[in-house]
Amino acid sequence: MALFSKAAVLNGIEGEFTIEEYKVPEPKRGEFILRTEAAGVCGTDVHIYYGHLNTVEYPTIMGHEFCGIIEKLGADVTEDSNGRPVKEGDRVVIVPGVSCNECYYCKILKTPTRCANIRAYGFMPNDENNRLSGGFGQYVHIQYQGTSFFKTELDPHIAVLTEPLSICIHGFQRAGGVRFGSTVLVQGTGAIGLGAIAFAKRSGAAKVIAVGGPKRRLQLAREMGADIVIDIEDVRDPAERIKLVKSETKGGRGPDMVVECTGFPSSVPEGLAYLRDSGSYVELGHFTDVGSAEINPHWHMLRNNADIHGVWGSDVEHMEMTLNILERMELPYEKLVTHQLALDRVEDAILAMSKKAYKLDDKEEIIKATIDPWEALAKGTVVKDKYSLA
Ligand SMILES: [Zn+2]
Ligand SMILES: [Zn+2]
């Protein structure tokens, strides 16, 4: 029986989302059809909506943080990326980025996150070559050869945190890891910031300081392992915050590592000023271009002997490590998912997140909203067969 998939399609920059229905193709060799159970709405989706990510072409089906059930396996798909056998009915988490294995970065440098020809679910135009390639749809066509995926029994609305939180693991790895007994400061208490707090503590940091807000998130920051929380609403002057942070470290030296997860450019000079001499600064917050900040190269970089790392995305190994940690459920990761929404509420989530108010339906602020594409549509209009269905 032919399957049909409703999907939320964005038609252009600051455009309209329509719910469209497509015929699900038969999976070819090496492919499979995934029945989406959950897809996270990410800050990056907000930027795609506003056209800040110049590699995206519209119309597009977003949703790069997703997991679901294998509906139909194509030929030769027998095991997941851990070598565990897979069958129809298994739940899997998909690694959104698929590198080419042929370019300079893949083949010679062996750094597939830097692949020059990367394709990624949730970032492709919804055209005849990439139809149904995003998680904001009932089915996803797992169509790029070499797609990595992992079997899991985790609750799907937690499993979708694998991708965003894997950025934190990649960041720590780039900085040579968290030193045992060190002090780590995390700027920002969104989903990635909260993940960085959790993972820093689990990696052996003796003290984790969180600078962020609002209050509810800071409470969660404590639950994730922050020892000290600083509310930017309470301490509004950056110079005061720098003083306060320094006073929380022995000898007033400053934290050994600072992880930037706010996505506000002004956080960068402030975070560099927190850092102890020769400490590591890890930049995870600026996945898209939201402007510049003024850095004093003498004081922020050389004089402090700062070790600065820009971190772009993550790779299969970081996803695998993150999933292993989440599956242990040793922390209340489910609290990061504050909203579960129907497919026709992608736009509402994006607009709420873009206003930085993060409030939706007068409920609490969004930390992570997930889409359940099988939940009854709130508004109900569906455009059928928009493209010819071969
Ligand atoms: Zn994301
Ligand atoms: Zn490549």
mmCIF file of C-alpha atoms and ligand atoms in Angstrom:
data_model
loop_
_atom_site.group_PDB
_atom_site.id
_atom_site.type_symbol
_atom_site.label_atom_id
_atom_site.label_comp_id
_atom_site.label_asym_id
_atom_site.label_seq_id
_atom_site.Cartn_x
_atom_site.Cartn_y
_atom_site.Cartn_z
ATOM 1 C CA MET A 1 0.000 0.000 0.000
ATOM 2 C CA ALA A 2 1.331 3.393 -0.930
ATOM 3 C CA LEU A 3 2.260 5.633 1.952
ATOM 4 C CA PHE A 4 1.666 9.352 2.067
ATOM 5 C CA SER A 5 3.526 11.830 4.215
ATOM 6 C CA LYS A 6 2.393 15.186 5.495
ATOM 7 C CA ALA A 7 5.279 17.610 5.907
ATOM 8 C CA ALA A 8 5.711 21.248 6.947
ATOM 9 C CA VAL A 9 7.199 23.025 3.935
ATOM 10 C CA LEU A 10 8.738 26.510 4.190
ATOM 11 C CA ASN A 11 8.454 28.260 0.818
ATOM 12 C CA GLY A 12 11.080 30.993 1.277
ATOM 13 C CA ILE A 13 12.870 33.371 3.615
ATOM 14 C CA GLU A 14 10.343 34.611 6.186
ATOM 15 C CA GLY A 15 7.863 32.771 4.016
ATOM 16 C CA GLU A 16 4.875 30.603 4.671
ATOM 17 C CA PHE A 17 4.702 27.155 6.077
ATOM 18 C CA THR A 18 2.216 24.911 4.359
ATOM 19 C CA ILE A 19 1.339 21.378 5.272
ATOM 20 C CA GLU A 20 1.826 19.400 2.103
ATOM 21 C CA GLU A 21 1.302 15.760 1.414
ATOM 22 C CA TYR A 22 3.623 13.651 -0.709
ATOM 23 C CA LYS A 23 3.726 10.093 -1.850
ATOM 24 C CA VAL A 24 6.487 8.283 -0.008
ATOM 25 C CA PRO A 25 8.921 6.695 -2.482
ATOM 26 C CA GLU A 26 10.025 3.077 -2.408
ATOM 27 C CA PRO A 27 13.468 2.904 -0.792
ATOM 28 C CA LYS A 28 16.229 1.924 -3.209
ATOM 29 C CA ARG A 29 19.397 -0.012 -2.376
ATOM 30 C CA GLY A 30 21.089 1.443 0.710
ATOM 31 C CA GLU A 31 18.066 3.597 1.599
ATOM 32 C CA PHE A 32 15.163 3.310 3.994
ATOM 33 C CA ILE A 33 11.944 5.033 4.944
ATOM 34 C CA LEU A 34 11.731 6.386 8.473
ATOM 35 C CA ARG A 35 8.418 6.989 10.208
ATOM 36 C CA THR A 36 9.227 10.139 12.194
ATOM 37 C CA GLU A 37 8.318 10.020 15.863
ATOM 38 C CA ALA A 38 9.865 13.296 16.963
ATOM 39 C CA ALA A 39 11.885 16.165 15.514
ATOM 40 C CA GLY A 40 13.460 18.952 17.550
ATOM 41 C CA VAL A 41 13.022 22.610 16.595
ATOM 42 C CA CYS A 42 16.458 24.197 16.737
ATOM 43 C CA GLY A 43 17.774 27.759 16.875
ATOM 44 C CA THR A 44 19.247 26.976 13.473
ATOM 45 C CA ASP A 45 15.734 26.432 12.097
ATOM 46 C CA VAL A 46 14.903 29.960 13.251
ATOM 47 C CA HIS A 47 17.902 31.206 11.277
ATOM 48 C CA ILE A 48 16.916 29.192 8.210
ATOM 49 C CA TYR A 49 13.499 30.842 8.439
ATOM 50 C CA TYR A 50 15.164 34.277 8.418
ATOM 51 C CA GLY A 51 17.578 33.326 5.629
ATOM 52 C CA HIS A 52 20.731 33.583 7.743
ATOM 53 C CA LEU A 53 22.115 30.286 6.489
ATOM 54 C CA ASN A 54 23.172 30.898 2.921
ATOM 55 C CA THR A 55 23.495 27.232 1.963
ATOM 56 C CA VAL A 56 19.775 26.494 2.279
ATOM 57 C CA GLU A 57 17.539 26.600 -0.776
ATOM 58 C CA TYR A 58 13.761 26.911 -0.560
ATOM 59 C CA PRO A 59 11.191 25.412 -0.498
ATOM 60 C CA THR A 60 12.590 23.242 2.232
ATOM 61 C CA ILE A 61 11.496 20.782 4.879
ATOM 62 C CA MET A 62 13.545 21.552 7.959
ATOM 63 C CA GLY A 63 14.114 19.313 10.966
ATOM 64 C CA HIS A 64 17.649 17.944 11.381
ATOM 65 C CA GLU A 65 17.200 16.625 14.938
ATOM 66 C CA PHE A 66 14.964 13.630 14.451
ATOM 67 C CA CYS A 67 14.351 10.006 15.176
ATOM 68 C CA GLY A 68 11.726 7.436 14.361
ATOM 69 C CA ILE A 69 10.883 3.894 13.407
ATOM 70 C CA ILE A 70 12.236 2.123 10.341
ATOM 71 C CA GLU A 71 9.151 1.692 8.188
ATOM 72 C CA LYS A 72 10.627 0.136 5.060
ATOM 73 C CA LEU A 73 14.173 -1.054 4.461
ATOM 74 C CA GLY A 74 15.766 -0.882 1.037
ATOM 75 C CA ALA A 75 18.142 -3.611 -0.111
ATOM 76 C CA ASP A 76 21.478 -3.985 1.687
ATOM 77 C CA VAL A 77 20.559 -2.026 4.816
ATOM 78 C CA THR A 78 21.223 -4.642 7.469
ATOM 79 C CA GLU A 79 22.947 -2.914 10.368
ATOM 80 C CA ASP A 80 23.218 0.428 12.118
ATOM 81 C CA SER A 81 26.466 2.428 12.321
ATOM 82 C CA ASN A 82 27.452 0.429 15.412
ATOM 83 C CA GLY A 83 27.145 -2.804 13.429
ATOM 84 C CA ARG A 84 23.981 -3.879 15.223
ATOM 85 C CA PRO A 85 21.411 -5.636 13.038
ATOM 86 C CA VAL A 86 18.373 -3.550 12.104
ATOM 87 C CA LYS A 87 14.908 -4.511 10.966
ATOM 88 C CA GLU A 88 11.679 -2.731 10.170
ATOM 89 C CA GLY A 89 10.099 -1.573 13.431
ATOM 90 C CA ASP A 90 13.396 -0.551 15.076
ATOM 91 C CA ARG A 91 13.780 2.957 16.458
ATOM 92 C CA VAL A 92 16.801 4.838 15.125
ATOM 93 C CA VAL A 93 18.391 8.267 15.504
ATOM 94 C CA ILE A 94 19.689 9.736 12.267
ATOM 95 C CA VAL A 95 22.963 11.667 12.003
ATOM 96 C CA PRO A 96 21.831 14.595 9.844
ATOM 97 C CA GLY A 97 25.148 15.385 8.116
ATOM 98 C CA VAL A 98 26.401 12.980 5.461
ATOM 99 C CA SER A 99 29.947 13.567 4.253
ATOM 100 C CA CYS A 100 31.192 12.611 0.800
ATOM 101 C CA ASN A 101 34.298 10.522 1.648
ATOM 102 C CA GLU A 102 35.960 11.992 -1.431
ATOM 103 C CA CYS A 103 36.921 15.612 -0.812
ATOM 104 C CA TYR A 104 40.193 16.896 0.679
ATOM 105 C CA TYR A 105 38.688 17.132 4.186
ATOM 106 C CA CYS A 106 37.160 13.657 4.102
ATOM 107 C CA LYS A 107 39.870 11.747 2.327
ATOM 108 C CA ILE A 108 43.139 13.418 3.248
ATOM 109 C CA LEU A 109 42.557 15.322 6.494
ATOM 110 C CA LYS A 110 40.017 12.742 7.737
ATOM 111 C CA THR A 111 37.829 15.486 9.193
ATOM 112 C CA PRO A 112 34.402 14.684 7.766
ATOM 113 C CA THR A 113 32.709 17.526 9.687
ATOM 114 C CA ARG A 114 34.579 19.822 7.293
ATOM 115 C CA CYS A 115 33.360 17.967 4.183
ATOM 116 C CA ALA A 116 33.175 20.293 1.189
ATOM 117 C CA ASN A 117 30.175 18.445 -0.272
ATOM 118 C CA ILE A 118 28.182 17.727 2.861
ATOM 119 C CA ARG A 119 24.514 16.932 2.516
ATOM 120 C CA ALA A 120 22.264 17.149 5.534
ATOM 121 C CA TYR A 121 18.728 16.130 6.348
ATOM 122 C CA GLY A 122 16.764 19.231 7.302
ATOM 123 C CA PHE A 123 18.916 21.562 5.201
ATOM 124 C CA MET A 124 18.131 20.537 1.618
ATOM 125 C CA PRO A 125 15.686 22.034 -0.885
ATOM 126 C CA ASN A 126 12.515 19.965 -1.118
ATOM 127 C CA ASP A 127 12.972 19.355 -4.827
ATOM 128 C CA GLU A 128 12.910 16.223 -6.950
ATOM 129 C CA ASN A 129 16.429 15.321 -5.774
ATOM 130 C CA ASN A 130 15.823 15.718 -2.065
ATOM 131 C CA ARG A 131 12.132 15.093 -1.544
ATOM 132 C CA LEU A 132 11.119 14.337 2.068
ATOM 133 C CA SER A 133 14.597 14.905 3.498
ATOM 134 C CA GLY A 134 13.673 16.759 6.710
ATOM 135 C CA GLY A 135 12.329 15.670 10.077
ATOM 136 C CA PHE A 136 9.295 17.992 9.978
ATOM 137 C CA GLY A 137 7.356 15.370 8.083
ATOM 138 C CA GLN A 138 5.636 12.105 8.916
ATOM 139 C CA TYR A 139 8.125 10.108 6.896
ATOM 140 C CA VAL A 140 11.722 10.852 5.985
ATOM 141 C CA HIS A 141 13.361 9.272 2.979
ATOM 142 C CA ILE A 142 16.799 8.230 4.257
ATOM 143 C CA GLN A 143 18.281 8.647 0.836
ATOM 144 C CA TYR A 144 21.912 9.767 1.041
ATOM 145 C CA GLN A 145 24.380 6.907 0.653
ATOM 146 C CA GLY A 146 26.485 6.555 3.766
ATOM 147 C CA THR A 147 23.909 8.044 6.154
ATOM 148 C CA SER A 148 24.843 7.125 9.724
ATOM 149 C CA PHE A 149 22.163 6.065 12.191
ATOM 150 C CA PHE A 150 21.941 4.407 15.568
ATOM 151 C CA LYS A 151 19.407 2.051 17.031
ATOM 152 C CA THR A 152 18.013 3.162 20.385
ATOM 153 C CA GLU A 153 15.242 2.440 22.831
ATOM 154 C CA LEU A 154 15.300 5.922 24.287
ATOM 155 C CA ASP A 155 12.047 7.919 24.393
ATOM 156 C CA PRO A 156 11.962 9.603 20.947
ATOM 157 C CA HIS A 157 11.422 13.059 22.435
ATOM 158 C CA ILE A 158 14.688 12.639 24.374
ATOM 159 C CA ALA A 159 16.546 10.858 21.583
ATOM 160 C CA VAL A 160 16.184 13.982 19.417
ATOM 161 C CA LEU A 161 18.501 15.762 21.857
ATOM 162 C CA THR A 162 21.356 13.615 20.544
ATOM 163 C CA GLU A 163 22.212 15.993 17.720
ATOM 164 C CA PRO A 164 22.118 19.338 19.582
ATOM 165 C CA LEU A 165 23.975 17.953 22.605
ATOM 166 C CA SER A 166 26.606 16.273 20.438
ATOM 167 C CA ILE A 167 27.879 19.795 19.637
ATOM 168 C CA CYS A 168 28.997 20.055 23.294
ATOM 169 C CA ILE A 169 31.002 16.824 23.087
ATOM 170 C CA HIS A 170 32.627 18.010 19.875
ATOM 171 C CA GLY A 171 33.498 21.304 21.598
ATOM 172 C CA PHE A 172 35.145 19.639 24.585
ATOM 173 C CA GLN A 173 37.053 17.341 22.261
ATOM 174 C CA ARG A 174 38.344 20.288 20.216
ATOM 175 C CA ALA A 175 39.630 21.903 23.407
ATOM 176 C CA GLY A 176 41.473 18.744 24.429
ATOM 177 C CA GLY A 177 38.803 17.646 26.909
ATOM 178 C CA VAL A 178 37.690 18.904 30.305
ATOM 179 C CA ARG A 179 40.536 18.762 32.847
ATOM 180 C CA PHE A 180 39.691 16.784 35.986
ATOM 181 C CA GLY A 181 39.111 19.050 38.934
ATOM 182 C CA SER A 182 38.890 22.158 36.758
ATOM 183 C CA THR A 183 36.382 24.994 36.764
ATOM 184 C CA VAL A 184 34.207 25.268 33.654
ATOM 185 C CA LEU A 185 31.943 28.223 32.960
ATOM 186 C CA VAL A 186 29.041 27.931 30.521
ATOM 187 C CA GLN A 187 27.590 31.091 28.989
ATOM 188 C CA GLY A 188 23.938 30.546 28.097
ATOM 189 C CA THR A 189 21.327 28.182 29.503
ATOM 190 C CA GLY A 190 19.458 27.072 26.394
ATOM 191 C CA ALA A 191 19.449 23.430 25.333
ATOM 192 C CA ILE A 192 23.113 23.425 24.257
ATOM 193 C CA GLY A 193 24.241 25.365 27.329
ATOM 194 C CA LEU A 194 22.402 22.959 29.626
ATOM 195 C CA GLY A 195 23.975 20.039 27.784
ATOM 196 C CA ALA A 196 27.431 21.616 28.168
ATOM 197 C CA ILE A 197 26.825 21.971 31.907
ATOM 198 C CA ALA A 198 25.756 18.332 32.223
ATOM 199 C CA PHE A 199 28.635 16.984 30.185
ATOM 200 C CA ALA A 200 31.294 19.238 31.789
ATOM 201 C CA LYS A 201 30.301 17.953 35.214
ATOM 202 C CA ARG A 202 30.253 14.357 34.024
ATOM 203 C CA SER A 203 33.676 14.837 32.424
ATOM 204 C CA GLY A 204 35.248 15.614 35.784
ATOM 205 C CA ALA A 205 34.968 19.382 36.262
ATOM 206 C CA ALA A 206 35.063 20.139 39.993
ATOM 207 C CA LYS A 207 33.027 23.308 39.630
ATOM 208 C CA VAL A 208 30.624 24.389 36.922
ATOM 209 C CA ILE A 209 29.391 27.963 36.732
ATOM 210 C CA ALA A 210 26.420 28.919 34.566
ATOM 211 C CA VAL A 211 25.765 32.468 33.409
ATOM 212 C CA GLY A 212 22.310 32.809 31.874
ATOM 213 C CA GLY A 213 18.612 33.074 32.608
ATOM 214 C CA PRO A 214 15.719 33.220 33.119
ATOM 215 C CA LYS A 215 15.182 31.699 36.567
ATOM 216 C CA ARG A 216 13.543 28.448 35.438
ATOM 217 C CA ARG A 217 16.468 27.642 33.189
ATOM 218 C CA LEU A 218 18.908 28.417 35.954
ATOM 219 C CA GLN A 219 17.034 25.962 38.163
ATOM 220 C CA LEU A 220 17.484 23.368 35.412
ATOM 221 C CA ALA A 221 21.141 24.361 35.136
ATOM 222 C CA ARG A 222 21.511 23.355 38.782
ATOM 223 C CA GLU A 223 19.777 20.053 38.116
ATOM 224 C CA MET A 224 22.182 19.416 35.231
ATOM 225 C CA GLY A 225 25.167 19.967 37.525
ATOM 226 C CA ALA A 226 25.878 23.707 37.797
ATOM 227 C CA ASP A 227 27.319 24.578 41.209
ATOM 228 C CA ILE A 228 26.964 28.331 40.781
ATOM 229 C CA VAL A 229 24.398 30.147 38.663
ATOM 230 C CA ILE A 230 24.555 33.802 37.742
ATOM 231 C CA ASP A 231 21.352 35.395 36.470
ATOM 232 C CA ILE A 232 22.111 38.051 33.851
ATOM 233 C CA GLU A 233 18.926 39.840 34.935
ATOM 234 C CA ASP A 234 20.250 40.164 38.487
ATOM 235 C CA VAL A 235 23.753 41.208 37.441
ATOM 236 C CA ARG A 236 23.181 43.349 34.387
ATOM 237 C CA ASP A 237 26.586 44.968 34.025
ATOM 238 C CA PRO A 238 29.125 42.748 32.187
ATOM 239 C CA ALA A 239 31.987 44.281 34.215
ATOM 240 C CA GLU A 240 30.197 43.245 37.406
ATOM 241 C CA ARG A 241 29.699 39.734 36.034
ATOM 242 C CA ILE A 242 33.395 39.446 35.199
ATOM 243 C CA LYS A 243 34.257 40.422 38.780
ATOM 244 C CA LEU A 244 31.724 37.975 40.188
ATOM 245 C CA VAL A 245 32.950 35.110 38.012
ATOM 246 C CA LYS A 246 36.566 35.736 38.984
ATOM 247 C CA SER A 247 35.591 35.780 42.659
ATOM 248 C CA GLU A 248 34.094 32.288 42.237
ATOM 249 C CA THR A 249 37.468 30.846 41.203
ATOM 250 C CA LYS A 250 40.501 30.179 43.401
ATOM 251 C CA GLY A 251 42.955 33.047 43.472
ATOM 252 C CA GLY A 252 40.498 35.046 41.375
ATOM 253 C CA ARG A 253 42.168 33.520 38.299
ATOM 254 C CA GLY A 254 39.006 32.811 36.315
ATOM 255 C CA PRO A 255 37.645 29.527 34.932
ATOM 256 C CA ASP A 256 39.933 27.032 33.173
ATOM 257 C CA MET A 257 37.433 26.705 30.370
ATOM 258 C CA VAL A 258 34.606 28.923 29.127
ATOM 259 C CA VAL A 259 31.987 27.528 26.757
ATOM 260 C CA GLU A 260 29.927 30.070 24.803
ATOM 261 C CA CYS A 261 26.390 28.870 24.079
ATOM 262 C CA THR A 262 24.373 32.100 23.895
ATOM 263 C CA GLY A 263 24.619 33.074 20.241
ATOM 264 C CA PHE A 264 24.903 36.743 21.262
ATOM 265 C CA PRO A 265 28.100 38.308 19.838
ATOM 266 C CA SER A 266 28.703 40.461 22.936
ATOM 267 C CA SER A 267 29.070 37.291 25.001
ATOM 268 C CA VAL A 268 32.397 36.567 23.339
ATOM 269 C CA PRO A 269 34.556 39.457 24.679
ATOM 270 C CA GLU A 270 32.826 39.021 28.046
ATOM 271 C CA GLY A 271 33.559 35.284 28.098
ATOM 272 C CA LEU A 272 37.177 35.817 27.066
ATOM 273 C CA ALA A 273 37.528 38.244 29.965
ATOM 274 C CA TYR A 274 36.313 35.566 32.426
ATOM 275 C CA LEU A 275 38.988 33.110 31.345
ATOM 276 C CA ARG A 276 42.111 32.385 33.395
ATOM 277 C CA ASP A 277 45.521 32.836 31.795
ATOM 278 C CA SER A 278 46.059 30.082 29.176
ATOM 279 C CA GLY A 279 42.493 28.839 29.600
ATOM 280 C CA SER A 280 40.355 27.394 26.788
ATOM 281 C CA TYR A 281 37.524 29.275 25.134
ATOM 282 C CA VAL A 282 35.052 27.128 23.231
ATOM 283 C CA GLU A 283 32.625 28.851 20.857
ATOM 284 C CA LEU A 284 29.468 26.801 20.244
ATOM 285 C CA GLY A 285 26.817 29.499 20.102
ATOM 286 C CA HIS A 286 27.213 31.162 16.706
ATOM 287 C CA PHE A 287 26.098 28.620 14.164
ATOM 288 C CA THR A 288 24.746 31.468 12.051
ATOM 289 C CA ASP A 289 25.862 35.025 11.411
ATOM 290 C CA VAL A 290 24.119 37.346 13.847
ATOM 291 C CA GLY A 291 26.707 40.109 13.807
ATOM 292 C CA SER A 292 30.128 40.986 15.163
ATOM 293 C CA ALA A 293 31.724 41.719 18.493
ATOM 294 C CA GLU A 294 34.756 43.815 19.313
ATOM 295 C CA ILE A 295 37.772 41.855 20.475
ATOM 296 C CA ASN A 296 40.973 43.400 21.750
ATOM 297 C CA PRO A 297 43.607 41.047 20.340
ATOM 298 C CA HIS A 298 46.185 42.069 22.910
ATOM 299 C CA TRP A 299 44.076 41.603 26.045
ATOM 300 C CA HIS A 300 41.597 38.962 24.904
ATOM 301 C CA MET A 301 43.974 36.700 23.014
ATOM 302 C CA LEU A 302 47.730 37.218 23.368
ATOM 303 C CA ARG A 303 48.213 38.651 26.818
ATOM 304 C CA ASN A 304 45.955 35.976 28.266
ATOM 305 C CA ASN A 305 47.570 33.271 26.096
ATOM 306 C CA ALA A 306 44.009 32.184 25.284
ATOM 307 C CA ASP A 307 43.356 28.872 23.632
ATOM 308 C CA ILE A 308 40.340 29.618 21.387
ATOM 309 C CA HIS A 309 38.309 26.969 19.569
ATOM 310 C CA GLY A 310 35.580 27.508 17.001
ATOM 311 C CA VAL A 311 33.400 24.441 16.751
ATOM 312 C CA TRP A 312 31.229 23.691 13.743
ATOM 313 C CA GLY A 313 28.545 21.067 14.156
ATOM 314 C CA SER A 314 29.444 17.565 15.115
ATOM 315 C CA ASP A 315 30.255 14.257 13.569
ATOM 316 C CA VAL A 316 29.064 10.674 13.786
ATOM 317 C CA GLU A 317 31.351 9.834 16.706
ATOM 318 C CA HIS A 318 30.015 12.767 18.767
ATOM 319 C CA MET A 319 26.445 11.671 18.087
ATOM 320 C CA GLU A 320 27.304 8.131 19.141
ATOM 321 C CA MET A 321 28.933 9.299 22.389
ATOM 322 C CA THR A 322 26.016 11.597 23.178
ATOM 323 C CA LEU A 323 23.439 8.895 22.607
ATOM 324 C CA ASN A 324 25.373 6.575 24.933
ATOM 325 C CA ILE A 325 25.232 9.224 27.658
ATOM 326 C CA LEU A 326 21.542 10.054 27.127
ATOM 327 C CA GLU A 327 20.568 6.370 27.162
ATOM 328 C CA ARG A 328 21.911 6.114 30.721
ATOM 329 C CA MET A 329 19.322 8.744 31.773
ATOM 330 C CA GLU A 330 21.367 9.701 34.798
ATOM 331 C CA LEU A 331 20.074 13.271 34.622
ATOM 332 C CA PRO A 332 16.538 14.543 33.966
ATOM 333 C CA TYR A 333 17.154 15.216 30.255
ATOM 334 C CA GLU A 334 13.413 15.024 29.634
ATOM 335 C CA LYS A 335 13.088 18.416 31.324
ATOM 336 C CA LEU A 336 14.923 20.022 28.402
ATOM 337 C CA VAL A 337 11.930 19.219 26.204
ATOM 338 C CA THR A 338 9.343 21.754 27.273
ATOM 339 C CA HIS A 339 6.866 21.564 24.360
ATOM 340 C CA GLN A 340 5.565 18.809 22.081
ATOM 341 C CA LEU A 341 3.709 20.232 19.101
ATOM 342 C CA ALA A 342 1.793 19.210 15.986
ATOM 343 C CA LEU A 343 3.302 19.633 12.524
ATOM 344 C CA ASP A 344 1.416 22.830 11.741
ATOM 345 C CA ARG A 345 2.927 24.523 14.772
ATOM 346 C CA VAL A 346 6.520 24.597 13.510
ATOM 347 C CA GLU A 347 5.979 28.235 12.580
ATOM 348 C CA ASP A 348 4.577 29.109 16.035
ATOM 349 C CA ALA A 349 7.616 27.547 17.692
ATOM 350 C CA ILE A 350 10.006 29.378 15.365
ATOM 351 C CA LEU A 351 8.330 32.733 15.881
ATOM 352 C CA ALA A 352 8.250 32.273 19.655
ATOM 353 C CA MET A 353 11.940 31.359 19.669
ATOM 354 C CA SER A 354 12.884 34.225 17.349
ATOM 355 C CA LYS A 355 11.320 36.801 19.638
ATOM 356 C CA LYS A 356 13.567 35.468 22.370
ATOM 357 C CA ALA A 357 10.439 35.454 24.500
ATOM 358 C CA TYR A 358 10.370 31.704 24.172
ATOM 359 C CA LYS A 359 6.793 31.616 25.379
ATOM 360 C CA LEU A 360 4.194 29.607 23.585
ATOM 361 C CA ASP A 361 0.540 29.216 24.579
ATOM 362 C CA ASP A 362 1.313 31.181 27.748
ATOM 363 C CA LYS A 363 3.185 28.165 28.958
ATOM 364 C CA GLU A 364 6.759 28.179 30.178
ATOM 365 C CA GLU A 365 9.608 29.364 27.941
ATOM 366 C CA ILE A 366 10.736 27.005 25.220
ATOM 367 C CA ILE A 367 13.981 25.220 25.972
ATOM 368 C CA LYS A 368 13.473 22.560 23.325
ATOM 369 C CA ALA A 369 10.244 22.151 21.382
ATOM 370 C CA THR A 370 9.722 18.890 19.563
ATOM 371 C CA ILE A 371 7.347 18.188 16.715
ATOM 372 C CA ASP A 372 5.248 15.032 16.704
ATOM 373 C CA PRO A 373 4.135 14.894 13.049
ATOM 374 C CA TRP A 374 1.395 12.393 13.882
ATOM 375 C CA GLU A 375 -0.343 14.627 16.377
ATOM 376 C CA ALA A 376 -3.670 16.003 15.058
ATOM 377 C CA LEU A 377 -3.137 19.239 13.147
ATOM 378 C CA ALA A 378 -4.141 22.349 15.029
ATOM 379 C CA LYS A 379 -5.347 24.239 11.936
ATOM 380 C CA GLY A 380 -5.915 21.385 9.572
ATOM 381 C CA THR A 381 -5.261 22.623 6.004
ATOM 382 C CA VAL A 382 -3.284 20.278 3.825
ATOM 383 C CA VAL A 383 -2.062 20.915 0.276
ATOM 384 C CA LYS A 384 -2.008 17.656 -1.636
ATOM 385 C CA ASP A 385 0.179 16.665 -4.541
ATOM 386 C CA LYS A 386 1.836 20.034 -4.900
ATOM 387 C CA TYR A 387 4.527 18.488 -7.088
ATOM 388 C CA SER A 388 3.745 15.752 -9.535
ATOM 389 C CA LEU A 389 4.087 12.477 -7.695
ATOM 390 C CA ALA A 390 6.073 10.114 -9.801
HETATM 391 ZN ZN ZN B 1 20.134 21.733 15.760
HETATM 392 ZN ZN ZN B 2 33.814 15.305 1.846
#
